[in-house]
PDB file of C-alpha atoms in Angstrom:
ATOM      1  CA  MET A   1       0.000   0.000   0.000  1.00  0.00           C
ATOM      2  CA  PRO A   2       2.686   2.634   0.788  1.00  0.00           C
ATOM      3  CA  TYR A   3       4.319   2.027  -2.615  1.00  0.00           C
ATOM      4  CA  ARG A   4       1.040   2.687  -4.387  1.00  0.00           C
ATOM      5  CA  VAL A   5       0.542   5.916  -2.434  1.00  0.00           C
ATOM      6  CA  LEU A   6       4.082   6.970  -3.324  1.00  0.00           C
ATOM      7  CA  ALA A   7       3.480   6.082  -6.986  1.00  0.00           C
ATOM      8  CA  ASP A   8       0.306   8.170  -6.964  1.00  0.00           C
ATOM      9  CA  LEU A   9       2.207  11.031  -5.327  1.00  0.00           C
ATOM     10  CA  VAL A  10       4.883  10.858  -8.039  1.00  0.00           C
ATOM     11  CA  LEU A  11       2.080  10.883 -10.630  1.00  0.00           C
ATOM     12  CA  VAL A  12       0.553  14.034  -9.115  1.00  0.00           C
ATOM     13  CA  VAL A  13       3.944  15.773  -8.845  1.00  0.00           C
ATOM     14  CA  HIS A  14       4.693  14.809 -12.445  1.00  0.00           C
ATOM     15  CA  PHE A  15       1.370  16.204 -13.637  1.00  0.00           C
ATOM     16  CA  LEU A  16       1.893  19.451 -11.679  1.00  0.00           C
ATOM     17  CA  PHE A  17       5.395  19.785 -13.110  1.00  0.00           C
ATOM     18  CA  ILE A  18       4.071  19.423 -16.656  1.00  0.00           C
ATOM     19  CA  ALA A  19       1.309  21.940 -15.941  1.00  0.00           C
ATOM     20  CA  PHE A  20       3.955  24.335 -14.595  1.00  0.00           C
ATOM     21  CA  VAL A  21       6.116  23.826 -17.701  1.00  0.00           C
ATOM     22  CA  VAL A  22       3.142  24.513 -19.974  1.00  0.00           C
ATOM     23  CA  ALA A  23       1.558  27.448 -18.115  1.00  0.00           C
ATOM     24  CA  GLY A  24       4.275  28.767 -15.801  1.00  0.00           C
ATOM     25  CA  GLY A  25       4.998  31.698 -18.086  1.00  0.00           C
ATOM     26  CA  PHE A  26       1.503  32.994 -17.417  1.00  0.00           C
ATOM     27  CA  ALA A  27       2.058  32.590 -13.670  1.00  0.00           C
ATOM     28  CA  ALA A  28       5.199  34.707 -14.128  1.00  0.00           C
ATOM     29  CA  ILE A  29       3.049  37.525 -15.510  1.00  0.00           C
ATOM     30  CA  ARG A  30       1.270  37.701 -12.168  1.00  0.00           C
ATOM     31  CA  TRP A  31       4.300  36.825 -10.023  1.00  0.00           C
ATOM     32  CA  PRO A  32       7.474  37.743 -11.979  1.00  0.00           C
ATOM     33  CA  LYS A  33       9.824  35.950  -9.557  1.00  0.00           C
ATOM     34  CA  VAL A  34       8.223  32.659 -10.657  1.00  0.00           C
ATOM     35  CA  ALA A  35      10.234  33.032 -13.885  1.00  0.00           C
ATOM     36  CA  TRP A  36      13.433  32.114 -12.023  1.00  0.00           C
ATOM     37  CA  ALA A  37      11.978  28.654 -11.331  1.00  0.00           C
ATOM     38  CA  HIS A  38       9.959  28.351 -14.518  1.00  0.00           C
ATOM     39  CA  VAL A  39      12.620  29.011 -17.153  1.00  0.00           C
ATOM     40  CA  PRO A  40      14.837  26.047 -16.090  1.00  0.00           C
ATOM     41  CA  CYS A  41      11.747  23.811 -15.853  1.00  0.00           C
ATOM     42  CA  LEU A  42      10.643  24.959 -19.305  1.00  0.00           C
ATOM     43  CA  ALA A  43      14.091  24.219 -20.711  1.00  0.00           C
ATOM     44  CA  TRP A  44      14.068  20.740 -19.143  1.00  0.00           C
ATOM     45  CA  GLY A  45      10.556  19.975 -20.414  1.00  0.00           C
ATOM     46  CA  ALA A  46      11.389  21.102 -23.948  1.00  0.00           C
ATOM     47  CA  LEU A  47      14.659  19.149 -23.904  1.00  0.00           C
ATOM     48  CA  ILE A  48      12.814  15.984 -22.848  1.00  0.00           C
ATOM     49  CA  GLU A  49      10.423  16.378 -25.780  1.00  0.00           C
ATOM     50  CA  PHE A  50      12.979  17.372 -28.424  1.00  0.00           C
ATOM     51  CA  ALA A  51      15.484  14.678 -27.423  1.00  0.00           C
ATOM     52  CA  GLY A  52      12.789  11.998 -27.210  1.00  0.00           C
ATOM     53  CA  TRP A  53      13.779  11.138 -23.650  1.00  0.00           C
ATOM     54  CA  ILE A  54      11.579   9.879 -20.836  1.00  0.00           C
ATOM     55  CA  CYS A  55      11.411  12.021 -17.707  1.00  0.00           C
ATOM     56  CA  PRO A  56      13.088  10.330 -14.709  1.00  0.00           C
ATOM     57  CA  LEU A  57       9.821  10.579 -12.783  1.00  0.00           C
ATOM     58  CA  THR A  58       8.223   8.026 -15.123  1.00  0.00           C
ATOM     59  CA  PRO A  59      10.554   5.090 -14.303  1.00  0.00           C
ATOM     60  CA  LEU A  60      10.297   6.028 -10.615  1.00  0.00           C
ATOM     61  CA  GLU A  61       6.517   5.828 -10.771  1.00  0.00           C
ATOM     62  CA  VAL A  62       6.666   2.515 -12.670  1.00  0.00           C
ATOM     63  CA  ARG A  63       9.086   0.996 -10.114  1.00  0.00           C
ATOM     64  CA  LEU A  64       6.845   2.103  -7.251  1.00  0.00           C
ATOM     65  CA  ARG A  65       3.778   0.639  -8.967  1.00  0.00           C
ATOM     66  CA  MET A  66       5.556  -2.653  -9.524  1.00  0.00           C
ATOM     67  CA  ALA A  67       6.726  -2.695  -5.883  1.00  0.00           C
ATOM     68  CA  SER A  68       3.085  -2.293  -4.826  1.00  0.00           C
ATOM     69  CA  GLY A  69       2.091  -5.324  -6.902  1.00  0.00           C
ATOM     70  CA  GLU A  70       0.589  -3.383  -9.788  1.00  0.00           C
ATOM     71  CA  ALA A  71       1.640  -3.833 -13.380  1.00  0.00           C
ATOM     72  CA  GLY A  72       4.152  -1.341 -14.694  1.00  0.00           C
ATOM     73  CA  TYR A  73       3.884   0.271 -18.092  1.00  0.00           C
ATOM     74  CA  SER A  74       6.208   1.181 -20.912  1.00  0.00           C
ATOM     75  CA  GLY A  75       6.644   4.579 -22.479  1.00  0.00           C
ATOM     76  CA  GLY A  76       6.504   7.956 -20.823  1.00  0.00           C
ATOM     77  CA  PHE A  77       4.104   9.919 -18.649  1.00  0.00           C
ATOM     78  CA  ILE A  78       2.696  11.902 -21.551  1.00  0.00           C
ATOM     79  CA  GLU A  79       2.188   8.763 -23.609  1.00  0.00           C
ATOM     80  CA  ARG A  80       0.535   6.901 -20.718  1.00  0.00           C
ATOM     81  CA  TYR A  81      -1.709   9.564 -19.137  1.00  0.00           C
ATOM     82  CA  LEU A  82      -1.947  12.759 -21.163  1.00  0.00           C
ATOM     83  CA  LEU A  83      -1.808  11.607 -24.767  1.00  0.00           C
ATOM     84  CA  PRO A  84      -4.923   9.414 -24.547  1.00  0.00           C
ATOM     85  CA  LEU A  85      -6.792  12.528 -23.374  1.00  0.00           C
ATOM     86  CA  ILE A  86      -5.508  14.647 -26.244  1.00  0.00           C
ATOM     87  CA  TYR A  87      -4.940  12.185 -29.072  1.00  0.00           C
ATOM     88  CA  PRO A  88      -6.491   8.759 -29.601  1.00  0.00           C
ATOM     89  CA  GLY A  89      -3.365   7.465 -31.406  1.00  0.00           C
ATOM     90  CA  ALA A  90       0.082   6.599 -30.059  1.00  0.00           C
ATOM     91  CA  LEU A  91       2.812   9.127 -29.326  1.00  0.00           C
ATOM     92  CA  THR A  92       4.988   9.571 -32.381  1.00  0.00           C
ATOM     93  CA  ARG A  93       8.256  11.468 -32.704  1.00  0.00           C
ATOM     94  CA  GLU A  94       6.470  14.139 -34.745  1.00  0.00           C
ATOM     95  CA  VAL A  95       3.842  14.604 -32.027  1.00  0.00           C
ATOM     96  CA  GLN A  96       6.584  14.818 -29.411  1.00  0.00           C
ATOM     97  CA  ILE A  97       8.352  17.581 -31.362  1.00  0.00           C
ATOM     98  CA  TRP A  98       5.024  19.348 -31.913  1.00  0.00           C
ATOM     99  CA  LEU A  99       4.387  19.267 -28.144  1.00  0.00           C
ATOM    100  CA  GLY A 100       7.832  20.757 -27.469  1.00  0.00           C
ATOM    101  CA  VAL A 101       7.346  23.534 -30.017  1.00  0.00           C
ATOM    102  CA  SER A 102       3.849  24.268 -28.673  1.00  0.00           C
ATOM    103  CA  VAL A 103       5.091  24.598 -25.100  1.00  0.00           C
ATOM    104  CA  LEU A 104       7.882  26.939 -26.172  1.00  0.00           C
ATOM    105  CA  ALA A 105       5.539  29.035 -28.328  1.00  0.00           C
ATOM    106  CA  LEU A 106       2.919  29.328 -25.593  1.00  0.00           C
ATOM    107  CA  ASN A 107       5.512  30.452 -23.079  1.00  0.00           C
ATOM    108  CA  ALA A 108       7.128  32.823 -25.589  1.00  0.00           C
ATOM    109  CA  VAL A 109       3.765  34.609 -25.710  1.00  0.00           C
ATOM    110  CA  ALA A 110       3.632  34.755 -21.906  1.00  0.00           C
ATOM    111  CA  TYR A 111       7.188  36.066 -21.535  1.00  0.00           C
ATOM    112  CA  GLY A 112       6.674  38.532 -24.377  1.00  0.00           C
ATOM    113  CA  TRP A 113       3.688  39.873 -22.482  1.00  0.00           C
ATOM    114  CA  LEU A 114       5.744  40.042 -19.267  1.00  0.00           C
ATOM    115  CA  LEU A 115       8.598  41.907 -20.990  1.00  0.00           C
ATOM    116  CA  ALA A 116       6.174  44.359 -22.573  1.00  0.00           C
ATOM    117  CA  ARG A 117       4.674  45.050 -19.152  1.00  0.00           C
ATOM    118  CA  PHE A 118       8.110  45.745 -17.657  1.00  0.00           C
ATOM    119  CA  ARG A 119       9.008  48.064 -20.522  1.00  0.00           C
ATOM    120  CA  ARG A 120       5.827  50.091 -19.991  1.00  0.00           C
ATOM    121  CA  ARG A 121       6.666  50.523 -16.298  1.00  0.00           C
ATOM    122  CA  ARG A 122      10.252  51.752 -16.798  1.00  0.00           C
ATOM    123  CA  PRO A 123      10.781  55.509 -16.795  1.00  0.00           C
ATOM    124  CA  ALA A 124      11.617  57.172 -20.085  1.00  0.00           C
ATOM    125  CA  VAL A 125      15.316  57.381 -20.995  1.00  0.00           C
ATOM    126  CA  HIS A 126      15.494  61.172 -20.562  1.00  0.00           C
ATOM    127  CA  GLU A 127      14.049  61.084 -17.038  1.00  0.00           C
ATOM    128  CA  GLU A 128      16.097  60.232 -13.992  1.00  0.00           C
ATOM    129  CA  PRO A 129      14.513  57.553 -11.814  1.00  0.00           C
ATOM    130  CA  GLY A 130      12.895  59.008  -8.691  1.00  0.00           C
ATOM    131  CA  ARG A 131      13.028  62.545  -9.980  1.00  0.00           C
ATOM    132  CA  ALA A 132      10.025  64.367 -11.369  1.00  0.00           C
ATOM    133  CA  SER A 133      10.178  66.022 -14.763  1.00  0.00           C
ATOM    134  CA  PRO A 134      10.259  69.824 -14.789  1.00  0.00           C
ATOM    135  CA  PRO A 135       6.862  71.419 -15.313  1.00  0.00           C
ATOM    136  CA  ALA A 136       5.974  72.129 -18.905  1.00  0.00           C
ATOM    137  CA  ARG A 137       6.128  75.748 -20.024  1.00  0.00           C
ATOM    138  CA  CYS A 138       2.961  77.278 -21.224  1.00  0.00           C
ATOM    139  CA  ASP A 139       3.770  79.892 -23.842  1.00  0.00           C
ATOM    140  CA  GLY A 140       0.334  80.024 -25.371  1.00  0.00           C
ATOM    141  CA  PRO A 141      -2.397  82.588 -24.791  1.00  0.00           C
ATOM    142  CA  GLY A 142      -3.134  83.163 -21.122  1.00  0.00           C
ATOM    143  CA  GLY A 143       0.122  81.507 -20.040  1.00  0.00           C
TER     144      GLY A 143
END
């Protein structure tokens, strides 16, 4: 029983990690410091997809399931749990690359949005930070 609970815990952590890789850039828009954790996770997730590797959490989960008396499975987490939800067919190399590109593109949008927000907040180049601009002169009628 404890091995099954641990396997389920690994499954949940794995799912949360993938969700963070996919959507963490949007969390960084709200909480910019999240980017320091998200960017390395994003790089790892994309590398796993592009290289065709299996995340180390998958074999750990399989070993824990087998230790609990359950049958293990072959393939990766995405192929076992997520792909059947998204695609009825098997995970192919092309689909794996498409997933990697999609995750990078989605997060490029999020980080582009974040960078644009930071640029809007910065003071103009001619102004010194913390110092107000001089009042504008009014040379027109009545001024």
